[in-house]
């Protein structure tokens, strides 16, 4: 018993210990369980409630928690930490196996096994599964399956015990899916793999588990993990591919609750062993993780090679080709458009940037046609599925996501990777990437690795939009380096000029107030000086006013985009209000609750992290991969199968209930999450928020997501504050300097 106390650090004996008599209730979506057991020390019936996954009759539970009196059900133990022990006597073993806890074993098979092997049944299943084949009805194949299922359950029990209730059940299941029966071994050797390799687990939680395993505060593995965590956290959350040495030391020391001198020694060792890198940038020492160091250097080196290696064309040939495009399509290109087309045909790497209505898509169509005439196989790609779909429609040329173009797959070790790389390059000799401002550093590194020798890369995007969600500031760094030809389109064409969306987007970008009082068909401002009225106004617009004016179909074409997650008009409040109005609970409509959110059939949802091995089906086609920012609709909830199905642009993805922490409601999304997407109608609530979330380029990015109509709802002074706040997102990177050094 003392061993159990030490293992969990509870400092006391279990509040209850005994054999499970009955599992009264179990919610498969979150593993909330109500069970009864007879406490072996007092012989009293105990009702226990809490997150107790895979509880089965006949097994012994050691439970720690808090006692409470429920008004209807009386005294209960609210479990916070638990441990499991397999039954040892034959009657309890039979009850345990008969409860179908082990896949492939039911009451009949359980009885045969216990009659043959008695108290040794578990030992036989684990160590001598071939003996099970001596029992009538159990083949060697089934015996092996029973052994595998038992070993998985044993590993999962060990993993649950190892984590000691410090992380959620969904996270434990995710760890088990990643590492299978090796999970506990990995974590005992290095518990900090939890925050390094498993999404959604903080350093603090990994640190608590490490402490239970006896890892000291100044242990080398802990200090170096803390440094790595600060670098990776700043890459994934703040977008920094490096940090100033002094900032890294201060942040790591605070995270670890140690002095900076102790951290500094570990940092030196990290650099010496190549797990981190140090570079001097603008007279400041910057520290990179090994991942970001390799990615930045790969991008700089490969882009320089691609720039030097592409086939060029004579000026007269370029003029002839551009003139031919004008004749074929009956148009006349503007001077900057001609320059952009010419530079793209003359350069290995070329960048085209410009705001809405400046003719970027017209240039892409011309380049696709010219490359076709020249016999160049061409790939058109974008960072997101929605952006790729939009480009396919605009150019009548197949566009793929960058992930799909690079042919993502899983290795034998179940690690995601791209099949297209330096050893197996892309077939295309020209690659055009739209919405290039969204490309983060790791994805750009993967893309340039896969470029064929002699091919060319054309990046098209709006450098004035927000930078990528992931780390780096790739497009801006490429432009700032001056290493590659860049054409900035500024002329707004007549058709686009007629749109107040386009006009106001450019006014905002130039630091001018948008025209809020002009009565126009595509841009509206609804003043709501009282912030508490903003959310009700947004709900009324979508549920009543706009459908009444434009028809019920418009609801599916509206996207609410907010600067913030929290606050009076943040996405959290908006999603609750919009779900209640647009998709309320109904008899027969299924729903499931996970991580505090109710998901209901018909809800609009978003994937919030890259999941490379999620399978999808679209008609007869199958594929893998759902990515951060992908939006879809819940089309089915199956409580028997414990799955929820989402349609992402007709790709059907099935989620286990334990995976629902990867989804969130998406009636309203943040501006950052909307990048790369385009919506027919955008509604943007404007209420008080921190200055960092009320910037000019954030407002500009939101407006440029709309194709047909924008409605701003809120306070006029918030619009003014955002236009005046030209604060740029600070990102520490070294790519610009690497490119300047390579010139």
XYZ file of C-alpha atoms in Angstrom:
743
model
C 0.000 0.000 0.000
C 2.871 2.378 0.756
C 4.133 1.797 -2.781
C 0.775 2.939 -4.163
C 0.839 6.045 -1.973
C 4.357 6.958 -3.083
C 3.539 6.336 -6.722
C 0.704 8.850 -6.762
C 2.091 11.183 -4.148
C -1.248 11.167 -2.303
C 0.265 10.851 1.147
C -2.606 8.658 2.337
C -4.136 5.234 1.896
C -6.853 4.808 -0.758
C -10.266 6.163 0.205
C -11.792 2.925 -1.069
C -10.415 -0.395 -2.258
C -12.350 -3.391 -3.440
C -13.738 -5.540 -6.240
C -16.144 -3.849 -8.670
C -19.617 -5.284 -8.135
C -21.428 -3.369 -10.882
C -20.730 -0.674 -13.470
C -23.961 1.291 -13.095
C -23.273 3.885 -15.812
C -20.544 4.685 -18.329
C -20.440 7.628 -20.764
C -18.187 6.567 -23.671
C -17.609 10.146 -24.846
C -15.709 11.169 -21.718
C -15.467 7.931 -19.674
C -17.539 9.345 -16.804
C -18.439 6.259 -14.783
C -20.685 5.370 -11.862
C -19.810 2.054 -10.204
C -20.317 0.161 -6.987
C -17.798 -1.887 -5.036
C -17.535 -3.486 -1.597
C -14.676 -1.884 0.343
C -12.492 -4.822 1.409
C -11.492 -3.043 4.653
C -14.962 -2.041 5.912
C -17.199 -4.441 3.954
C -19.403 -1.431 3.089
C -20.948 -0.709 -0.310
C -19.235 2.296 -1.924
C -20.622 4.304 -4.857
C -17.788 5.882 -6.842
C -18.123 8.450 -9.643
C -15.545 9.994 -11.972
C -13.460 9.430 -15.085
C -12.656 5.706 -14.776
C -12.190 4.264 -18.269
C -12.540 0.544 -18.977
C -13.874 -0.252 -15.523
C -15.029 -3.871 -15.406
C -16.833 -6.058 -12.931
C -14.498 -8.359 -11.057
C -11.404 -6.140 -11.116
C -9.972 -4.509 -7.998
C -9.859 -0.712 -7.851
C -7.858 1.499 -5.514
C -9.621 4.875 -5.410
C -8.605 8.287 -4.088
C -10.929 11.276 -4.125
C -13.345 13.424 -2.163
C -16.478 12.280 -0.372
C -19.725 14.110 -1.182
C -23.444 13.762 -0.484
C -25.564 13.744 -3.631
C -29.136 15.028 -3.005
C -30.656 12.037 -4.823
C -28.075 9.257 -4.579
C -26.511 9.848 -1.181
C -22.880 9.430 -0.190
C -20.449 9.131 -3.134
C -16.704 9.071 -3.635
C -15.751 11.581 -6.368
C -12.657 9.910 -7.792
C -9.600 11.982 -8.750
C -6.937 9.237 -8.890
C -7.285 5.504 -9.258
C -5.300 2.331 -9.800
C -6.456 -1.033 -11.104
C -5.522 -4.581 -10.205
C -6.632 -7.680 -12.051
C -8.706 -10.174 -10.045
C -6.914 -13.179 -8.566
C -9.642 -15.682 -7.629
C -11.505 -17.697 -10.245
C -14.978 -16.262 -9.603
C -13.762 -12.671 -10.054
C -11.674 -13.662 -13.090
C -14.811 -15.158 -14.655
C -16.839 -12.015 -13.926
C -14.089 -9.823 -15.381
C -13.758 -11.815 -18.621
C -17.529 -12.222 -18.986
C -17.962 -8.429 -18.960
C -16.478 -8.329 -22.500
C -13.605 -6.127 -21.371
C -11.239 -8.219 -23.502
C -12.146 -8.038 -27.187
C -13.113 -11.482 -28.509
C -14.042 -12.930 -25.115
C -17.681 -13.242 -24.053
C -19.385 -15.157 -21.222
C -19.258 -18.538 -22.984
C -15.591 -18.305 -23.942
C -14.725 -16.906 -20.507
C -16.324 -19.912 -18.782
C -14.381 -22.370 -20.952
C -11.088 -20.589 -20.261
C -11.595 -20.363 -16.489
C -12.753 -24.014 -16.294
C -9.543 -25.074 -18.060
C -6.952 -22.777 -16.452
C -8.545 -21.495 -13.220
C -6.536 -18.867 -11.373
C -3.777 -19.113 -14.018
C -6.076 -17.872 -16.813
C -4.523 -14.386 -17.090
C -1.009 -15.823 -17.044
C -1.937 -18.206 -19.883
C -3.544 -15.422 -21.953
C -0.467 -13.222 -21.591
C 2.423 -15.712 -21.773
C 1.082 -18.889 -23.417
C -1.776 -17.845 -25.734
C -1.184 -20.929 -27.905
C -2.596 -23.052 -25.049
C -5.963 -21.334 -25.554
C -6.235 -23.093 -28.926
C -6.726 -26.380 -27.050
C -10.179 -25.124 -26.024
C -12.958 -26.018 -28.503
C -14.053 -22.937 -30.451
C -10.774 -21.038 -30.045
C -8.527 -21.132 -33.097
C -4.853 -20.181 -33.065
C -5.775 -16.921 -34.812
C -8.421 -16.100 -32.197
C -5.994 -17.016 -29.409
C -3.466 -14.551 -30.824
C -6.165 -11.866 -31.049
C -7.173 -12.460 -27.414
C -3.518 -12.193 -26.373
C -3.090 -8.919 -28.303
C -6.275 -7.454 -26.806
C -5.222 -8.481 -23.295
C -1.744 -7.001 -23.706
C -3.260 -3.768 -24.988
C -5.549 -3.581 -21.969
C -2.605 -4.275 -19.685
C -0.547 -1.557 -21.333
C -3.416 0.910 -21.138
C -3.897 0.103 -17.430
C -0.197 0.695 -16.852
C -0.357 3.936 -18.792
C -3.364 5.155 -16.806
C -1.525 4.313 -13.594
C 1.700 5.937 -14.770
C -0.077 9.189 -15.626
C -1.742 9.135 -12.203
C -4.774 11.171 -13.197
C -2.566 14.114 -14.182
C -3.803 14.219 -17.778
C -7.201 13.564 -19.289
C -8.487 10.248 -20.544
C -8.538 11.514 -24.138
C -4.828 12.380 -23.892
C -3.999 8.933 -22.481
C -5.868 7.316 -25.356
C -3.952 9.506 -27.817
C -0.639 8.427 -26.265
C -1.676 4.801 -26.521
C -2.630 5.229 -30.196
C 0.785 6.753 -30.898
C 3.050 4.296 -29.102
C 0.906 1.244 -28.376
C 2.449 -1.304 -26.036
C 5.714 0.674 -25.858
C 4.056 3.732 -24.283
C 4.888 3.136 -20.618
C 8.477 2.191 -21.455
C 8.965 5.394 -23.440
C 7.542 7.573 -20.684
C 9.481 5.931 -17.867
C 12.706 6.643 -19.767
C 11.688 10.220 -20.614
C 8.345 11.516 -19.280
C 8.917 14.824 -21.080
C 8.061 13.126 -24.352
C 4.486 13.886 -23.281
C 4.830 17.618 -23.972
C 7.349 17.172 -26.794
C 5.568 14.567 -28.910
C 1.916 14.518 -27.806
C -0.329 17.428 -28.741
C -2.252 19.228 -26.028
C -0.132 18.226 -23.003
C 1.664 21.043 -21.209
C 5.141 20.951 -19.763
C 3.575 21.422 -16.317
C 1.595 18.162 -16.610
C 4.598 16.232 -17.906
C 6.607 17.706 -15.050
C 4.107 16.452 -12.473
C 4.328 12.943 -13.894
C 8.123 13.148 -13.990
C 8.121 14.127 -10.310
C 5.996 11.055 -9.481
C 8.592 8.969 -11.305
C 11.373 10.438 -9.182
C 12.897 12.962 -11.606
C 14.634 15.710 -9.581
C 14.088 19.446 -10.118
C 17.652 19.982 -11.359
C 17.924 16.717 -13.288
C 19.566 17.187 -16.671
C 16.660 15.561 -18.506
C 14.244 18.026 -16.869
C 16.233 21.208 -17.508
C 16.954 20.357 -21.111
C 13.309 19.414 -21.636
C 12.314 22.807 -20.208
C 14.551 24.614 -22.707
C 13.177 22.535 -25.559
C 9.629 23.193 -24.388
C 10.081 26.984 -24.324
C 11.470 26.913 -27.876
C 8.753 24.619 -29.206
C 5.967 26.503 -27.384
C 7.106 29.792 -28.872
C 7.312 28.205 -32.316
C 3.823 26.689 -32.215
C 1.975 29.430 -30.284
C 3.871 32.653 -31.041
C 5.373 31.708 -34.407
C 9.021 32.300 -33.446
C 11.573 30.071 -35.153
C 14.198 31.274 -32.650
C 14.484 33.301 -29.439
C 17.055 35.774 -28.137
C 19.347 33.957 -25.727
C 18.437 36.183 -22.776
C 14.689 35.755 -23.353
C 15.054 31.982 -23.651
C 17.057 31.740 -20.424
C 14.579 33.905 -18.512
C 11.536 31.999 -19.789
C 13.112 28.579 -19.185
C 14.206 29.551 -15.673
C 10.678 30.696 -14.862
C 9.147 27.532 -16.323
C 11.534 25.319 -14.347
C 11.561 27.455 -11.148
C 15.365 27.472 -11.274
C 18.009 30.198 -11.479
C 19.291 31.199 -14.923
C 22.802 29.915 -14.185
C 21.484 26.349 -13.840
C 19.609 26.690 -17.118
C 22.570 28.254 -18.925
C 24.777 25.218 -18.362
C 22.104 22.933 -19.821
C 21.657 25.284 -22.805
C 25.362 25.119 -23.582
C 25.109 21.324 -23.566
C 22.066 21.428 -25.850
C 24.013 23.552 -28.356
C 27.130 21.370 -28.036
C 25.147 18.224 -28.779
C 23.343 19.813 -31.724
C 19.887 19.787 -30.145
C 19.874 23.582 -30.411
C 21.821 26.086 -32.510
C 23.190 29.555 -31.831
C 23.478 32.311 -34.444
C 24.251 36.002 -34.220
C 21.556 38.030 -35.969
C 21.682 41.840 -35.943
C 24.187 41.809 -33.057
C 21.974 39.565 -30.956
C 22.548 35.905 -30.120
C 19.543 33.862 -31.224
C 18.858 30.256 -30.208
C 17.108 27.834 -32.553
C 15.716 24.385 -31.873
C 17.286 21.735 -34.068
C 14.014 21.409 -36.016
C 13.788 25.121 -36.854
C 17.517 25.385 -37.537
C 17.370 22.576 -40.092
C 14.150 23.907 -41.655
C 15.442 27.468 -42.124
C 18.754 26.294 -43.555
C 16.964 23.897 -45.902
C 14.701 26.677 -47.196
C 17.613 29.078 -47.716
C 19.862 26.516 -49.434
C 17.231 24.929 -51.654
C 15.652 28.217 -52.765
C 19.106 29.475 -53.756
C 19.690 26.291 -55.783
C 16.264 26.522 -57.445
C 16.838 30.199 -58.246
C 20.098 29.439 -60.027
C 18.995 26.271 -61.796
C 15.843 27.167 -63.768
C 15.731 27.435 -67.560
C 15.421 31.058 -68.762
C 13.907 32.497 -71.947
C 14.953 35.282 -74.284
C 13.175 38.622 -73.838
C 11.667 38.476 -77.319
C 10.186 35.046 -76.595
C 8.632 36.343 -73.369
C 7.041 39.309 -75.136
C 5.687 37.011 -77.829
C 4.158 34.636 -75.301
C 2.513 37.430 -73.306
C 1.152 39.024 -76.475
C -0.269 35.651 -77.465
C -2.149 35.418 -74.143
C -3.692 38.843 -74.692
C -4.851 37.813 -78.164
C -6.237 34.443 -77.040
C -8.272 35.898 -74.193
C -9.057 39.305 -75.616
C -7.578 41.238 -72.709
C -4.772 43.708 -72.130
C -2.497 43.147 -69.183
C -1.419 46.081 -67.016
C 2.269 46.916 -66.990
C 2.864 45.262 -63.594
C 0.993 42.144 -64.684
C 3.218 41.844 -67.779
C 6.256 42.314 -65.576
C 5.046 39.626 -63.168
C 4.457 37.111 -65.964
C 7.858 37.887 -67.469
C 9.701 37.576 -64.156
C 7.985 34.263 -63.445
C 9.203 32.904 -66.786
C 12.729 34.273 -66.278
C 13.373 33.223 -62.674
C 13.742 30.044 -60.694
C 12.016 31.593 -57.670
C 9.595 34.502 -58.022
C 7.092 36.233 -55.720
C 3.853 37.991 -56.687
C 2.124 39.949 -53.930
C -0.867 42.259 -53.876
C -4.195 42.954 -52.261
C -7.698 42.016 -53.440
C -8.694 43.060 -56.950
C -5.127 43.543 -58.205
C -5.200 40.694 -60.724
C -3.203 37.902 -59.070
C -5.548 35.177 -60.346
C -5.384 36.613 -63.892
C -1.590 36.210 -63.781
C -1.867 32.626 -62.516
C -4.206 31.738 -65.406
C -1.746 33.232 -67.897
C 1.196 31.336 -66.423
C -0.688 28.033 -66.462
C -1.478 28.511 -70.154
C 2.066 29.559 -71.075
C 3.641 26.644 -69.208
C 1.234 24.366 -71.062
C 2.365 25.830 -74.411
C 6.008 25.335 -73.391
C 5.333 21.717 -72.446
C 6.020 22.260 -68.745
C 4.117 20.016 -66.392
C 2.700 22.425 -63.782
C 1.357 22.008 -60.250
C -1.050 24.492 -58.691
C -1.284 24.302 -54.900
C -2.475 26.152 -51.807
C -1.971 25.600 -48.074
C -5.635 24.749 -47.313
C -8.324 22.664 -48.952
C -10.677 25.631 -49.278
C -8.015 27.789 -50.934
C -7.141 24.949 -53.329
C -10.800 24.456 -54.224
C -11.195 28.175 -54.890
C -8.150 28.193 -57.187
C -9.457 25.167 -59.092
C -12.718 27.017 -59.750
C -11.003 30.297 -60.698
C -8.396 28.802 -63.061
C -10.177 25.661 -64.362
C -6.993 23.788 -63.432
C -6.682 21.151 -60.732
C -5.304 22.616 -57.540
C -4.202 20.527 -54.563
C -3.276 21.261 -51.003
C 0.486 21.359 -50.530
C 0.165 18.317 -48.242
C -1.646 16.341 -50.921
C 0.779 17.456 -53.644
C 3.674 16.191 -51.515
C 1.814 12.877 -50.974
C 1.710 12.573 -47.220
C 1.903 9.042 -45.812
C 2.844 7.114 -42.643
C 6.124 5.271 -42.113
C 6.384 1.744 -40.702
C 6.880 3.418 -37.302
C 3.555 5.246 -37.841
C 5.282 8.642 -38.228
C 3.820 11.098 -40.775
C 6.065 12.082 -43.642
C 5.877 13.282 -47.240
C 6.554 10.706 -49.940
C 7.786 13.447 -52.235
C 11.207 14.617 -51.086
C 14.760 15.017 -52.398
C 14.955 11.291 -53.183
C 11.547 11.224 -54.870
C 10.991 14.761 -56.238
C 7.839 16.180 -57.769
C 7.308 15.454 -61.458
C 6.310 19.043 -62.232
C 8.792 21.562 -63.619
C 6.757 24.548 -62.445
C 4.999 24.878 -59.079
C 2.633 27.768 -58.347
C 1.520 28.219 -54.719
C -1.352 30.595 -53.952
C -2.082 32.086 -50.486
C 1.650 31.835 -49.812
C 1.427 34.066 -46.718
C -0.061 31.020 -44.959
C 2.906 28.732 -45.586
C 4.821 28.134 -42.386
C 8.474 27.210 -42.083
C 8.158 23.390 -41.781
C 5.816 23.163 -44.784
C 8.064 25.386 -46.913
C 11.056 23.220 -46.017
C 9.157 20.107 -47.114
C 8.078 21.807 -50.348
C 11.532 22.951 -51.447
C 13.043 19.562 -50.593
C 10.646 18.014 -53.108
C 11.356 20.466 -55.968
C 12.959 18.852 -59.007
C 16.344 20.117 -60.241
C 15.775 22.759 -62.917
C 12.184 23.445 -61.864
C 10.782 26.815 -60.780
C 8.675 28.034 -57.864
C 6.189 30.912 -58.056
C 4.724 32.143 -54.761
C 1.539 34.221 -54.910
C 0.072 35.888 -51.827
C -0.791 39.004 -49.908
C 2.150 40.064 -47.760
C -0.059 42.510 -45.835
C -2.185 39.734 -44.345
C -1.443 38.053 -41.036
C 1.525 35.660 -41.082
C 1.093 31.896 -41.007
C -0.483 30.165 -38.026
C 2.588 27.951 -37.757
C 6.117 29.152 -37.047
C 8.111 31.463 -39.257
C 7.306 34.489 -41.390
C 8.265 32.903 -44.665
C 6.696 35.108 -47.346
C 7.658 38.367 -45.623
C 11.206 37.118 -44.999
C 11.620 36.106 -48.642
C 10.453 39.532 -49.813
C 12.549 41.437 -47.252
C 15.707 39.510 -48.182
C 15.627 40.854 -51.750
C 17.036 37.503 -52.851
C 14.324 36.826 -55.428
C 12.398 38.915 -57.985
C 9.236 40.304 -56.386
C 6.386 42.122 -58.098
C 3.977 44.043 -55.877
C 0.633 44.663 -57.594
C -1.030 47.916 -56.554
C -3.484 48.773 -59.344
C -7.101 47.869 -58.565
C -8.956 46.836 -61.698
C -12.239 48.432 -62.692
C -14.523 45.515 -61.853
C -12.933 45.073 -58.417
C -12.880 48.841 -57.871
C -16.666 48.821 -57.951
C -16.676 46.662 -54.805
C -16.729 48.554 -51.531
C -15.137 45.488 -49.895
C -12.066 45.929 -52.100
C -12.057 49.712 -51.721
C -12.284 49.543 -47.947
C -9.682 46.780 -47.684
C -7.175 48.963 -49.529
C -8.136 52.033 -47.495
C -7.524 50.091 -44.274
C -4.189 48.815 -45.577
C -3.151 52.400 -46.321
C -4.137 53.568 -42.834
C -7.405 55.269 -43.836
C -10.806 54.749 -42.244
C -13.079 52.515 -44.329
C -16.216 54.106 -45.751
C -18.764 53.027 -43.157
C -21.757 55.163 -44.118
C -21.924 54.507 -47.862
C -25.024 52.524 -48.776
C -23.702 49.675 -50.870
C -24.689 46.138 -51.787
C -21.575 44.416 -50.462
C -20.403 46.339 -47.360
C -22.446 47.324 -44.304
C -21.666 48.746 -40.890
C -24.188 48.250 -38.066
C -23.379 50.529 -35.144
C -23.832 48.913 -31.734
C -22.417 51.285 -29.076
C -23.567 48.936 -26.298
C -21.313 45.890 -26.558
C -23.825 43.542 -24.920
C -26.049 43.973 -28.009
C -23.389 42.807 -30.505
C -23.861 39.036 -30.135
C -27.704 39.229 -30.241
C -27.429 41.360 -33.397
C -25.139 38.793 -35.066
C -27.532 35.982 -34.129
C -30.520 37.963 -35.459
C -28.733 38.683 -38.747
C -28.000 35.013 -39.430
C -31.175 33.456 -38.070
C -33.742 36.007 -39.286
C -32.784 39.218 -41.094
C -30.489 37.940 -43.847
C -32.590 34.826 -44.651
C -35.663 37.053 -44.870
C -33.895 39.374 -47.332
C -31.910 36.853 -49.391
C -33.510 33.450 -48.745
C -32.817 30.681 -46.240
C -29.889 29.336 -48.298
C -27.730 32.286 -47.278
C -27.191 30.819 -43.786
C -24.810 28.188 -45.103
C -22.815 30.902 -46.910
C -22.180 33.089 -43.856
C -19.063 32.912 -41.714
C -18.669 34.910 -38.500
C -15.058 36.005 -37.973
C -14.012 37.523 -34.640
C -10.686 39.019 -33.555
C -10.830 37.130 -30.255
C -11.718 33.789 -28.692
C -12.834 35.250 -25.387
C -14.737 38.340 -24.352
C -18.229 39.624 -25.075
C -17.950 39.070 -28.822
C -15.373 36.288 -28.871
C -15.839 33.006 -30.704
C -16.626 31.088 -27.500
C -19.726 33.186 -26.737
C -20.727 33.469 -30.380
C -20.587 29.719 -30.983
C -22.812 28.987 -28.003
C -25.354 31.605 -29.069
C -25.323 30.617 -32.746
C -25.585 26.895 -32.023
C -28.612 27.550 -29.793
C -30.280 29.617 -32.527
C -29.314 27.675 -35.660
C -29.066 24.074 -34.444
C -30.977 23.674 -31.167
C -31.564 20.279 -29.534
C -34.479 18.332 -30.990
C -36.058 14.988 -30.276
C -34.226 12.386 -32.341
C -31.258 14.678 -33.083
C -28.179 13.043 -31.579
C -25.516 14.871 -29.633
C -22.445 14.133 -27.565
C -20.564 16.235 -25.000
C -16.777 16.368 -24.994
C -14.273 18.717 -23.313
C -17.178 20.882 -22.163
C -18.677 21.313 -25.653
C -21.901 19.807 -26.967
C -21.537 18.500 -30.529
C -24.822 17.960 -32.356
C -25.713 16.517 -35.742
C -25.770 19.464 -38.155
C -23.183 21.547 -36.279
C -20.455 23.375 -38.191
C -17.062 22.318 -36.782
C -13.361 22.915 -37.337
C -10.335 20.629 -36.993
C -7.906 22.417 -34.663
C -4.695 20.462 -35.155
C -2.976 18.609 -37.984
C -3.881 14.914 -37.911
C -1.986 13.164 -40.658
C -3.387 9.655 -40.205
C -7.116 10.397 -40.053
C -8.733 8.463 -42.871
C -11.382 10.004 -45.125
C -13.670 8.782 -47.882
C -15.116 10.732 -50.772
C -17.274 8.448 -52.889
C -14.985 5.682 -54.120
C -11.837 7.592 -53.172
C -9.964 7.203 -49.888
C -7.197 9.276 -48.405
C -5.530 10.383 -45.179
C -5.037 13.661 -43.384
C -7.225 16.379 -41.877
C -5.532 19.654 -41.055
C -5.686 22.591 -38.683
C -8.390 24.963 -39.958
C -10.369 22.454 -42.053
C -14.101 23.158 -41.628
C -17.010 20.761 -42.046
C -20.409 19.673 -40.789
C -21.332 16.854 -38.415
C -23.409 14.426 -40.472
C -23.719 11.475 -38.106
C -23.311 10.556 -34.435
C -23.325 6.833 -33.640
C -23.518 6.162 -29.874
C -23.283 2.393 -30.368
C -20.097 2.643 -32.409
C -18.961 5.643 -30.324
C -18.094 7.659 -33.425
C -18.921 11.034 -34.905
C -18.703 11.642 -38.676
C -17.839 14.995 -40.257
C -18.111 16.003 -43.909
C -15.190 18.200 -44.987
C -16.135 19.311 -48.512
C -17.665 15.860 -49.113
C -14.705 14.024 -47.517
C -16.262 11.960 -44.734
C -14.064 11.576 -41.649
C -15.024 9.335 -38.741
C -13.861 10.388 -35.248
C -13.875 8.184 -32.174
C -15.457 9.944 -29.208
C -12.062 9.958 -27.495
C -10.718 12.158 -30.337
C -13.265 14.972 -30.081
C -10.759 17.303 -28.433
C -9.508 17.811 -32.010
C -12.769 19.532 -32.996
C -14.442 22.765 -31.978
C -17.614 24.544 -33.046
C -17.068 26.834 -36.028
C -20.165 28.980 -36.466
C -17.661 31.672 -35.485
C -13.878 31.437 -35.960
C -10.966 33.735 -35.193
C -9.347 35.784 -37.951
C -6.218 33.655 -37.632
C -8.219 30.473 -38.238
C -9.927 32.021 -41.293
C -6.679 32.513 -43.204
C -6.575 30.912 -46.616
C -10.358 30.593 -46.748
C -12.872 32.666 -48.661
C -16.541 32.971 -47.730
C -19.455 34.477 -49.627
C -20.553 36.498 -46.588
C -18.448 37.580 -43.594
C -19.892 39.054 -40.406
C -17.327 40.590 -38.074
C -18.230 41.641 -34.501
C -16.124 44.492 -33.125
C -15.913 44.896 -29.359
C -13.218 45.770 -26.850
C -10.166 43.521 -26.976
C -6.436 43.653 -26.145
C -4.453 45.963 -28.516
C -2.554 43.004 -29.947
C -5.886 41.694 -31.284
C -7.045 45.046 -32.643
C -4.558 45.671 -35.415
C -4.801 47.026 -38.926
C -3.645 43.868 -40.685
C -6.055 41.739 -38.624
C -9.002 43.889 -39.790
C -7.625 43.839 -43.345
C -7.245 40.049 -43.294
C -10.837 39.586 -42.099
C -12.279 41.800 -44.841
C -10.303 40.057 -47.572
C -11.867 36.715 -46.609
C -15.229 37.897 -48.041
C -16.225 37.367 -51.643
C -19.683 38.983 -51.830
C -20.627 40.762 -48.628
C -19.133 42.105 -45.379
C -21.130 43.212 -42.347
C -19.320 44.873 -39.444
C -21.261 44.907 -36.168
C -20.061 46.950 -33.221
C -18.481 50.184 -32.148
C -17.212 52.736 -34.677
C -14.290 53.691 -32.417
C -13.077 50.057 -32.479
C -12.774 50.288 -36.273
C -10.814 53.517 -35.885
C -8.524 52.002 -33.251
C -7.770 49.004 -35.451
C -6.956 51.151 -38.483
C -4.619 53.343 -36.419
C -2.912 50.357 -34.759
C -0.294 49.387 -37.329
C 1.377 47.081 -34.849
C 3.037 44.235 -36.741
C 3.216 40.739 -35.333
C 6.763 40.348 -34.036
C 8.326 37.071 -35.041
C 11.894 36.132 -34.310
C 13.270 34.383 -37.395
C 16.614 33.999 -39.137
C 15.484 33.182 -42.674
C 15.943 36.694 -44.055
C 19.544 36.831 -42.824
C 20.331 33.350 -44.166
C 19.031 34.362 -47.597
C 20.971 37.632 -47.545
C 24.100 35.695 -46.662
C 23.536 33.275 -49.559
C 23.357 36.053 -52.182
